[in-house]
PDB file of C-alpha atoms in Angstrom:
ATOM      1  CA  GLU A 154       0.000   0.000   0.000  1.00  0.00           C
ATOM      2  CA  PRO A 155       1.394   3.427  -0.932  1.00  0.00           C
ATOM      3  CA  GLU A 156       2.459   5.543   2.002  1.00  0.00           C
ATOM      4  CA  VAL A 157       3.928   8.891   2.890  1.00  0.00           C
ATOM      5  CA  THR A 158       7.483   8.512   4.175  1.00  0.00           C
ATOM      6  CA  GLN A 159       9.373  10.996   6.305  1.00  0.00           C
ATOM      7  CA  THR A 160      13.037  11.206   7.172  1.00  0.00           C
ATOM      8  CA  PRO A 161      14.603  11.330   9.632  1.00  0.00           C
ATOM      9  CA  SER A 162      12.315   9.831  12.255  1.00  0.00           C
ATOM     10  CA  HIS A 163      14.079  11.817  14.962  1.00  0.00           C
ATOM     11  CA  GLN A 164      16.390  14.803  14.710  1.00  0.00           C
ATOM     12  CA  VAL A 165      18.198  16.634  17.459  1.00  0.00           C
ATOM     13  CA  THR A 166      19.581  20.051  16.632  1.00  0.00           C
ATOM     14  CA  GLN A 167      21.095  22.971  18.455  1.00  0.00           C
ATOM     15  CA  MET A 168      19.171  26.187  18.801  1.00  0.00           C
ATOM     16  CA  GLY A 169      19.915  28.527  15.921  1.00  0.00           C
ATOM     17  CA  GLN A 170      20.769  25.763  13.482  1.00  0.00           C
ATOM     18  CA  GLU A 171      18.949  25.140  10.243  1.00  0.00           C
ATOM     19  CA  VAL A 172      17.058  21.889   9.780  1.00  0.00           C
ATOM     20  CA  ILE A 173      15.448  20.303   6.771  1.00  0.00           C
ATOM     21  CA  LEU A 174      12.726  17.752   7.252  1.00  0.00           C
ATOM     22  CA  ARG A 175      12.082  15.532   4.289  1.00  0.00           C
ATOM     23  CA  CYS A 176       8.966  13.871   3.002  1.00  0.00           C
ATOM     24  CA  VAL A 177       8.145  11.664   0.056  1.00  0.00           C
ATOM     25  CA  PRO A 178       4.407  11.972  -0.597  1.00  0.00           C
ATOM     26  CA  ILE A 179       2.370   9.284  -2.309  1.00  0.00           C
ATOM     27  CA  SER A 180       3.369   9.387  -5.964  1.00  0.00           C
ATOM     28  CA  ASN A 181       0.122  10.439  -7.674  1.00  0.00           C
ATOM     29  CA  HIS A 182      -0.852  12.958  -5.005  1.00  0.00           C
ATOM     30  CA  LEU A 183      -1.092  16.634  -5.863  1.00  0.00           C
ATOM     31  CA  TYR A 184      -1.633  18.407  -2.528  1.00  0.00           C
ATOM     32  CA  PHE A 185       0.976  18.444   0.189  1.00  0.00           C
ATOM     33  CA  TYR A 186       0.881  19.600   3.771  1.00  0.00           C
ATOM     34  CA  TRP A 187       2.983  20.065   6.860  1.00  0.00           C
ATOM     35  CA  TYR A 188       1.502  19.888  10.318  1.00  0.00           C
ATOM     36  CA  ARG A 189       3.143  19.948  13.707  1.00  0.00           C
ATOM     37  CA  GLN A 190       2.251  18.551  17.098  1.00  0.00           C
ATOM     38  CA  ILE A 191       3.927  19.885  20.203  1.00  0.00           C
ATOM     39  CA  LEU A 192       4.218  17.068  22.731  1.00  0.00           C
ATOM     40  CA  GLY A 193       0.863  16.288  24.314  1.00  0.00           C
ATOM     41  CA  GLN A 194      -0.988  18.910  22.304  1.00  0.00           C
ATOM     42  CA  LYS A 195      -3.174  18.948  19.241  1.00  0.00           C
ATOM     43  CA  VAL A 196      -2.033  18.710  15.660  1.00  0.00           C
ATOM     44  CA  GLU A 197      -1.692  22.153  14.048  1.00  0.00           C
ATOM     45  CA  PHE A 198      -1.685  23.083  10.386  1.00  0.00           C
ATOM     46  CA  LEU A 199       1.429  24.798   9.092  1.00  0.00           C
ATOM     47  CA  VAL A 200       1.230  25.016   5.314  1.00  0.00           C
ATOM     48  CA  SER A 201      -0.366  23.549   2.212  1.00  0.00           C
ATOM     49  CA  PHE A 202       1.328  23.308  -1.169  1.00  0.00           C
ATOM     50  CA  TYR A 203      -0.147  22.774  -4.612  1.00  0.00           C
ATOM     51  CA  ASN A 204       1.110  23.288  -8.139  1.00  0.00           C
ATOM     52  CA  ASN A 205       4.549  24.255  -6.875  1.00  0.00           C
ATOM     53  CA  GLU A 206       3.399  27.025  -4.627  1.00  0.00           C
ATOM     54  CA  ILE A 207       2.046  27.608  -1.162  1.00  0.00           C
ATOM     55  CA  SER A 208      -1.761  27.649  -1.239  1.00  0.00           C
ATOM     56  CA  GLU A 209      -2.326  28.388   2.454  1.00  0.00           C
ATOM     57  CA  LYS A 210      -0.278  28.921   5.556  1.00  0.00           C
ATOM     58  CA  SER A 211      -1.000  29.428   9.220  1.00  0.00           C
ATOM     59  CA  GLU A 212       0.254  32.100  11.593  1.00  0.00           C
ATOM     60  CA  ILE A 213       2.823  29.604  12.856  1.00  0.00           C
ATOM     61  CA  PHE A 214       4.449  29.468   9.424  1.00  0.00           C
ATOM     62  CA  ASP A 215       6.528  32.625   9.692  1.00  0.00           C
ATOM     63  CA  ASP A 216       9.642  33.706   7.827  1.00  0.00           C
ATOM     64  CA  GLN A 217      11.715  31.051   9.609  1.00  0.00           C
ATOM     65  CA  PHE A 218       9.874  28.359   7.691  1.00  0.00           C
ATOM     66  CA  SER A 219       9.979  27.478   4.022  1.00  0.00           C
ATOM     67  CA  VAL A 220       8.819  24.592   1.897  1.00  0.00           C
ATOM     68  CA  GLU A 221      10.082  23.246  -1.355  1.00  0.00           C
ATOM     69  CA  ARG A 222       9.439  20.503  -3.813  1.00  0.00           C
ATOM     70  CA  PRO A 223      12.935  20.247  -5.294  1.00  0.00           C
ATOM     71  CA  ASP A 224      12.145  17.335  -7.596  1.00  0.00           C
ATOM     72  CA  GLY A 225       9.206  15.186  -8.554  1.00  0.00           C
ATOM     73  CA  SER A 226       9.183  13.158  -5.363  1.00  0.00           C
ATOM     74  CA  ASN A 227      10.435  15.080  -2.333  1.00  0.00           C
ATOM     75  CA  PHE A 228       8.671  17.726  -0.290  1.00  0.00           C
ATOM     76  CA  THR A 229      10.782  19.492   2.317  1.00  0.00           C
ATOM     77  CA  LEU A 230      10.221  21.759   5.287  1.00  0.00           C
ATOM     78  CA  LYS A 231      13.111  24.000   6.240  1.00  0.00           C
ATOM     79  CA  ILE A 232      13.396  25.814   9.541  1.00  0.00           C
ATOM     80  CA  ARG A 233      16.038  28.461   9.085  1.00  0.00           C
ATOM     81  CA  SER A 234      17.084  29.166  12.661  1.00  0.00           C
ATOM     82  CA  THR A 235      15.548  26.769  15.121  1.00  0.00           C
ATOM     83  CA  LYS A 236      14.182  27.853  18.474  1.00  0.00           C
ATOM     84  CA  LEU A 237      13.470  25.728  21.534  1.00  0.00           C
ATOM     85  CA  GLU A 238       9.750  26.091  20.894  1.00  0.00           C
ATOM     86  CA  ASP A 239      10.137  24.457  17.488  1.00  0.00           C
ATOM     87  CA  SER A 240      10.560  21.142  19.278  1.00  0.00           C
ATOM     88  CA  ALA A 241       7.624  19.055  18.112  1.00  0.00           C
ATOM     89  CA  MET A 242       6.549  16.178  15.939  1.00  0.00           C
ATOM     90  CA  TYR A 243       6.273  17.315  12.337  1.00  0.00           C
ATOM     91  CA  PHE A 244       3.883  15.469  10.066  1.00  0.00           C
ATOM     92  CA  CYS A 245       3.839  15.544   6.316  1.00  0.00           C
ATOM     93  CA  ALA A 246       0.583  14.678   4.543  1.00  0.00           C
ATOM     94  CA  SER A 247      -0.567  14.345   0.972  1.00  0.00           C
ATOM     95  CA  ARG A 248      -3.875  14.159  -0.829  1.00  0.00           C
ATOM     96  CA  ASP A 249      -4.659  13.012  -4.384  1.00  0.00           C
ATOM     97  CA  ARG A 250      -7.367  15.546  -5.280  1.00  0.00           C
ATOM     98  CA  MET A 251      -9.666  17.916  -3.537  1.00  0.00           C
ATOM     99  CA  ASN A 252     -12.008  16.572  -0.921  1.00  0.00           C
ATOM    100  CA  THR A 253     -10.398  13.267  -0.134  1.00  0.00           C
ATOM    101  CA  GLU A 254      -8.658  12.231   3.028  1.00  0.00           C
ATOM    102  CA  ALA A 255      -5.092  13.256   3.707  1.00  0.00           C
ATOM    103  CA  PHE A 256      -2.596  10.492   4.336  1.00  0.00           C
ATOM    104  CA  PHE A 257      -0.001  11.250   6.950  1.00  0.00           C
ATOM    105  CA  GLY A 258       3.589  10.160   7.273  1.00  0.00           C
ATOM    106  CA  GLN A 259       4.886   8.651  10.484  1.00  0.00           C
ATOM    107  CA  GLY A 260       6.300  11.989  11.585  1.00  0.00           C
ATOM    108  CA  THR A 261       9.702  13.461  12.379  1.00  0.00           C
ATOM    109  CA  ARG A 262      10.340  14.246  16.010  1.00  0.00           C
ATOM    110  CA  LEU A 263      12.428  17.408  16.153  1.00  0.00           C
ATOM    111  CA  THR A 264      14.201  18.210  19.392  1.00  0.00           C
ATOM    112  CA  VAL A 265      15.903  21.581  19.678  1.00  0.00           C
ATOM    113  CA  VAL A 266      18.442  21.828  22.503  1.00  0.00           C
TER     114      VAL A 266
ATOM    115  CA  ALA B  16     -12.818  30.572  11.684  1.00  0.00           C
ATOM    116  CA  GLN B  17     -13.125  26.892  12.355  1.00  0.00           C
ATOM    117  CA  LYS B  18     -12.944  25.141  15.675  1.00  0.00           C
ATOM    118  CA  VAL B  19     -13.130  21.547  16.847  1.00  0.00           C
ATOM    119  CA  THR B  20     -13.716  20.701  20.501  1.00  0.00           C
ATOM    120  CA  GLN B  21     -13.159  17.345  22.103  1.00  0.00           C
ATOM    121  CA  ALA B  22     -14.259  17.936  25.662  1.00  0.00           C
ATOM    122  CA  GLN B  23     -13.067  14.552  26.948  1.00  0.00           C
ATOM    123  CA  THR B  24      -9.321  14.766  27.363  1.00  0.00           C
ATOM    124  CA  GLU B  25      -8.987  11.271  28.762  1.00  0.00           C
ATOM    125  CA  ILE B  26     -11.273   8.252  29.047  1.00  0.00           C
ATOM    126  CA  SER B  27     -10.511   4.989  30.764  1.00  0.00           C
ATOM    127  CA  VAL B  28     -12.613   1.866  30.204  1.00  0.00           C
ATOM    128  CA  VAL B  29     -12.307  -1.818  30.841  1.00  0.00           C
ATOM    129  CA  GLU B  30     -11.990  -4.139  27.884  1.00  0.00           C
ATOM    130  CA  LYS B  31     -15.298  -5.065  26.205  1.00  0.00           C
ATOM    131  CA  GLU B  32     -17.018  -1.898  27.344  1.00  0.00           C
ATOM    132  CA  ASP B  33     -18.513   0.409  24.749  1.00  0.00           C
ATOM    133  CA  VAL B  34     -17.132   3.938  24.655  1.00  0.00           C
ATOM    134  CA  THR B  35     -18.194   7.105  22.863  1.00  0.00           C
ATOM    135  CA  LEU B  36     -15.802   9.913  22.011  1.00  0.00           C
ATOM    136  CA  ASP B  37     -17.450  13.286  21.591  1.00  0.00           C
ATOM    137  CA  CYS B  38     -16.643  15.868  18.947  1.00  0.00           C
ATOM    138  CA  VAL B  39     -18.299  19.269  18.488  1.00  0.00           C
ATOM    139  CA  TYR B  40     -17.295  21.656  15.755  1.00  0.00           C
ATOM    140  CA  GLU B  41     -17.843  25.230  14.626  1.00  0.00           C
ATOM    141  CA  THR B  42     -17.663  26.484  11.074  1.00  0.00           C
ATOM    142  CA  ARG B  43     -19.265  29.165   8.919  1.00  0.00           C
ATOM    143  CA  ASP B  44     -19.004  26.943   5.864  1.00  0.00           C
ATOM    144  CA  THR B  45     -22.199  25.298   4.664  1.00  0.00           C
ATOM    145  CA  THR B  46     -20.290  22.358   3.219  1.00  0.00           C
ATOM    146  CA  TYR B  47     -17.291  20.746   4.830  1.00  0.00           C
ATOM    147  CA  TYR B  48     -15.734  17.446   5.764  1.00  0.00           C
ATOM    148  CA  LEU B  49     -15.298  15.808   9.137  1.00  0.00           C
ATOM    149  CA  PHE B  50     -12.650  13.244   9.992  1.00  0.00           C
ATOM    150  CA  TRP B  51     -11.465  10.982  12.749  1.00  0.00           C
ATOM    151  CA  TYR B  52      -7.827   9.999  13.112  1.00  0.00           C
ATOM    152  CA  LYS B  53      -6.214   7.583  15.546  1.00  0.00           C
ATOM    153  CA  GLN B  54      -2.762   8.205  17.029  1.00  0.00           C
ATOM    154  CA  PRO B  55      -1.408   5.051  18.679  1.00  0.00           C
ATOM    155  CA  PRO B  56       1.530   5.202  21.109  1.00  0.00           C
ATOM    156  CA  SER B  57       3.922   4.837  18.168  1.00  0.00           C
ATOM    157  CA  GLY B  58       2.899   8.367  17.112  1.00  0.00           C
ATOM    158  CA  GLU B  59       1.631   8.108  13.566  1.00  0.00           C
ATOM    159  CA  LEU B  60      -1.763   9.444  12.501  1.00  0.00           C
ATOM    160  CA  VAL B  61      -4.074   6.792  11.128  1.00  0.00           C
ATOM    161  CA  PHE B  62      -7.087   7.842   9.080  1.00  0.00           C
ATOM    162  CA  LEU B  63     -10.351   6.278  10.270  1.00  0.00           C
ATOM    163  CA  ILE B  64     -13.225   8.015   8.509  1.00  0.00           C
ATOM    164  CA  ARG B  65     -14.267  11.007   6.385  1.00  0.00           C
ATOM    165  CA  ARG B  66     -17.828  12.325   6.404  1.00  0.00           C
ATOM    166  CA  ASN B  67     -19.392  14.909   4.068  1.00  0.00           C
ATOM    167  CA  SER B  68     -21.498  17.596   5.696  1.00  0.00           C
ATOM    168  CA  PHE B  69     -24.343  16.887   3.288  1.00  0.00           C
ATOM    169  CA  ASP B  70     -24.486  13.204   4.207  1.00  0.00           C
ATOM    170  CA  GLU B  71     -25.891  12.696   7.685  1.00  0.00           C
ATOM    171  CA  GLN B  72     -26.236   8.960   7.382  1.00  0.00           C
ATOM    172  CA  ASN B  73     -24.497   7.236  10.249  1.00  0.00           C
ATOM    173  CA  GLU B  74     -21.763   4.796   9.436  1.00  0.00           C
ATOM    174  CA  ILE B  75     -20.651   1.522  10.956  1.00  0.00           C
ATOM    175  CA  SER B  76     -17.376  -0.237  10.268  1.00  0.00           C
ATOM    176  CA  GLY B  77     -16.874  -3.331  12.360  1.00  0.00           C
ATOM    177  CA  ARG B  78     -16.693  -2.245  15.997  1.00  0.00           C
ATOM    178  CA  TYR B  79     -16.565   1.426  15.017  1.00  0.00           C
ATOM    179  CA  SER B  80     -19.564   3.638  14.391  1.00  0.00           C
ATOM    180  CA  TRP B  81     -20.002   7.342  13.828  1.00  0.00           C
ATOM    181  CA  ASN B  82     -23.000   9.545  14.588  1.00  0.00           C
ATOM    182  CA  PHE B  83     -23.121  12.801  12.626  1.00  0.00           C
ATOM    183  CA  GLN B  84     -25.701  15.329  13.833  1.00  0.00           C
ATOM    184  CA  LYS B  85     -25.531  18.516  11.790  1.00  0.00           C
ATOM    185  CA  SER B  86     -28.220  20.159  13.927  1.00  0.00           C
ATOM    186  CA  THR B  87     -25.973  19.989  16.977  1.00  0.00           C
ATOM    187  CA  SER B  88     -22.658  20.245  15.074  1.00  0.00           C
ATOM    188  CA  SER B  89     -21.475  16.966  16.505  1.00  0.00           C
ATOM    189  CA  PHE B  90     -19.638  14.002  15.059  1.00  0.00           C
ATOM    190  CA  ASN B  91     -19.311  11.381  17.752  1.00  0.00           C
ATOM    191  CA  PHE B  92     -17.363   8.157  17.527  1.00  0.00           C
ATOM    192  CA  THR B  93     -18.338   4.946  19.299  1.00  0.00           C
ATOM    193  CA  ILE B  94     -16.180   1.889  19.797  1.00  0.00           C
ATOM    194  CA  THR B  95     -18.176  -1.208  20.663  1.00  0.00           C
ATOM    195  CA  ALA B  96     -16.623  -3.955  22.772  1.00  0.00           C
ATOM    196  CA  SER B  97     -13.371  -2.045  23.222  1.00  0.00           C
ATOM    197  CA  GLN B  98     -10.044  -3.854  23.114  1.00  0.00           C
ATOM    198  CA  VAL B  99      -6.655  -3.036  24.577  1.00  0.00           C
ATOM    199  CA  VAL B 100      -5.377  -2.324  21.064  1.00  0.00           C
ATOM    200  CA  ASP B 101      -7.874   0.543  20.837  1.00  0.00           C
ATOM    201  CA  SER B 102      -5.801   2.456  23.376  1.00  0.00           C
ATOM    202  CA  ALA B 103      -4.666   5.604  21.588  1.00  0.00           C
ATOM    203  CA  VAL B 104      -5.333   9.290  21.204  1.00  0.00           C
ATOM    204  CA  TYR B 105      -8.237   9.976  18.880  1.00  0.00           C
ATOM    205  CA  PHE B 106      -8.520  13.237  16.976  1.00  0.00           C
ATOM    206  CA  CYS B 107     -11.581  14.688  15.353  1.00  0.00           C
ATOM    207  CA  ALA B 108     -10.863  17.128  12.503  1.00  0.00           C
ATOM    208  CA  LEU B 109     -12.688  19.496  10.157  1.00  0.00           C
ATOM    209  CA  SER B 110     -11.797  20.533   6.626  1.00  0.00           C
ATOM    210  CA  PRO B 111     -13.357  23.185   4.376  1.00  0.00           C
ATOM    211  CA  LEU B 112     -14.245  22.545   0.753  1.00  0.00           C
ATOM    212  CA  GLU B 113     -11.905  25.076  -0.737  1.00  0.00           C
ATOM    213  CA  ALA B 114      -8.344  25.446  -1.944  1.00  0.00           C
ATOM    214  CA  GLY B 115      -5.927  24.053   0.592  1.00  0.00           C
ATOM    215  CA  ASN B 116      -8.378  21.825   2.441  1.00  0.00           C
ATOM    216  CA  MET B 117      -6.310  22.036   5.546  1.00  0.00           C
ATOM    217  CA  LEU B 118      -7.470  20.139   8.608  1.00  0.00           C
ATOM    218  CA  THR B 119      -8.404  21.786  11.876  1.00  0.00           C
ATOM    219  CA  PHE B 120      -7.918  19.272  14.651  1.00  0.00           C
ATOM    220  CA  GLY B 121      -9.541  18.993  18.037  1.00  0.00           C
ATOM    221  CA  GLY B 122      -7.423  18.594  21.117  1.00  0.00           C
ATOM    222  CA  GLY B 123      -7.746  14.828  21.090  1.00  0.00           C
ATOM    223  CA  THR B 124      -9.141  12.275  23.502  1.00  0.00           C
ATOM    224  CA  ARG B 125      -6.780   9.792  25.090  1.00  0.00           C
ATOM    225  CA  LEU B 126      -8.527   6.449  25.383  1.00  0.00           C
ATOM    226  CA  MET B 127      -7.111   3.855  27.724  1.00  0.00           C
ATOM    227  CA  VAL B 128      -8.586   0.398  27.539  1.00  0.00           C
ATOM    228  CA  LYS B 129      -7.603  -1.787  30.473  1.00  0.00           C
ATOM    229  CA  PRO B 130      -7.653  -5.569  30.338  1.00  0.00           C
TER     230      PRO B 130
END
């Protein structure tokens, strides 16, 4: 069964460092998303991406964040200068067309120290 | 603005009991989608169900059933004859029918099923 894959599963980084979280969405999907979940809290929307551009973003997605689809398979989230409060589980999701369910990856746990 | 409320933060039941997880939502959209996701201890998000706002027919899938009441803006989830493997955090979510279709999640309900 096709699945969304995320790497790495866990990343530890020092405050102020740049991190790139990687995702490979399901191959025929067109809509891509990043969500985050601070430990013990709810899942929050960060950004949606379609047709090689951001379609929506939340207030959390400030100038420190960027997304990219560098080739036909990867979808990345970059945090330019990490802060302690960026520590969270980051989920990538993809959807094949409008109005269907989003499939989530297994998540990348980011720990900023 | 959209909002999803799961008032039950934690529920504990004994195996084989039935349990209902509540979900209440707010939206100004007339058409939308509602979802339930399961997050087991391993951390991934597992899709369970999607429901259109214009389809109020209740759904049953094995031990799982969902009760959608548009009049009360609720989308409750019942597990019949719960099992230990049902122990997880369950999230209700709402999505608009427009570009982006991002999900707004509730705070989640942690279900603990004891043997």
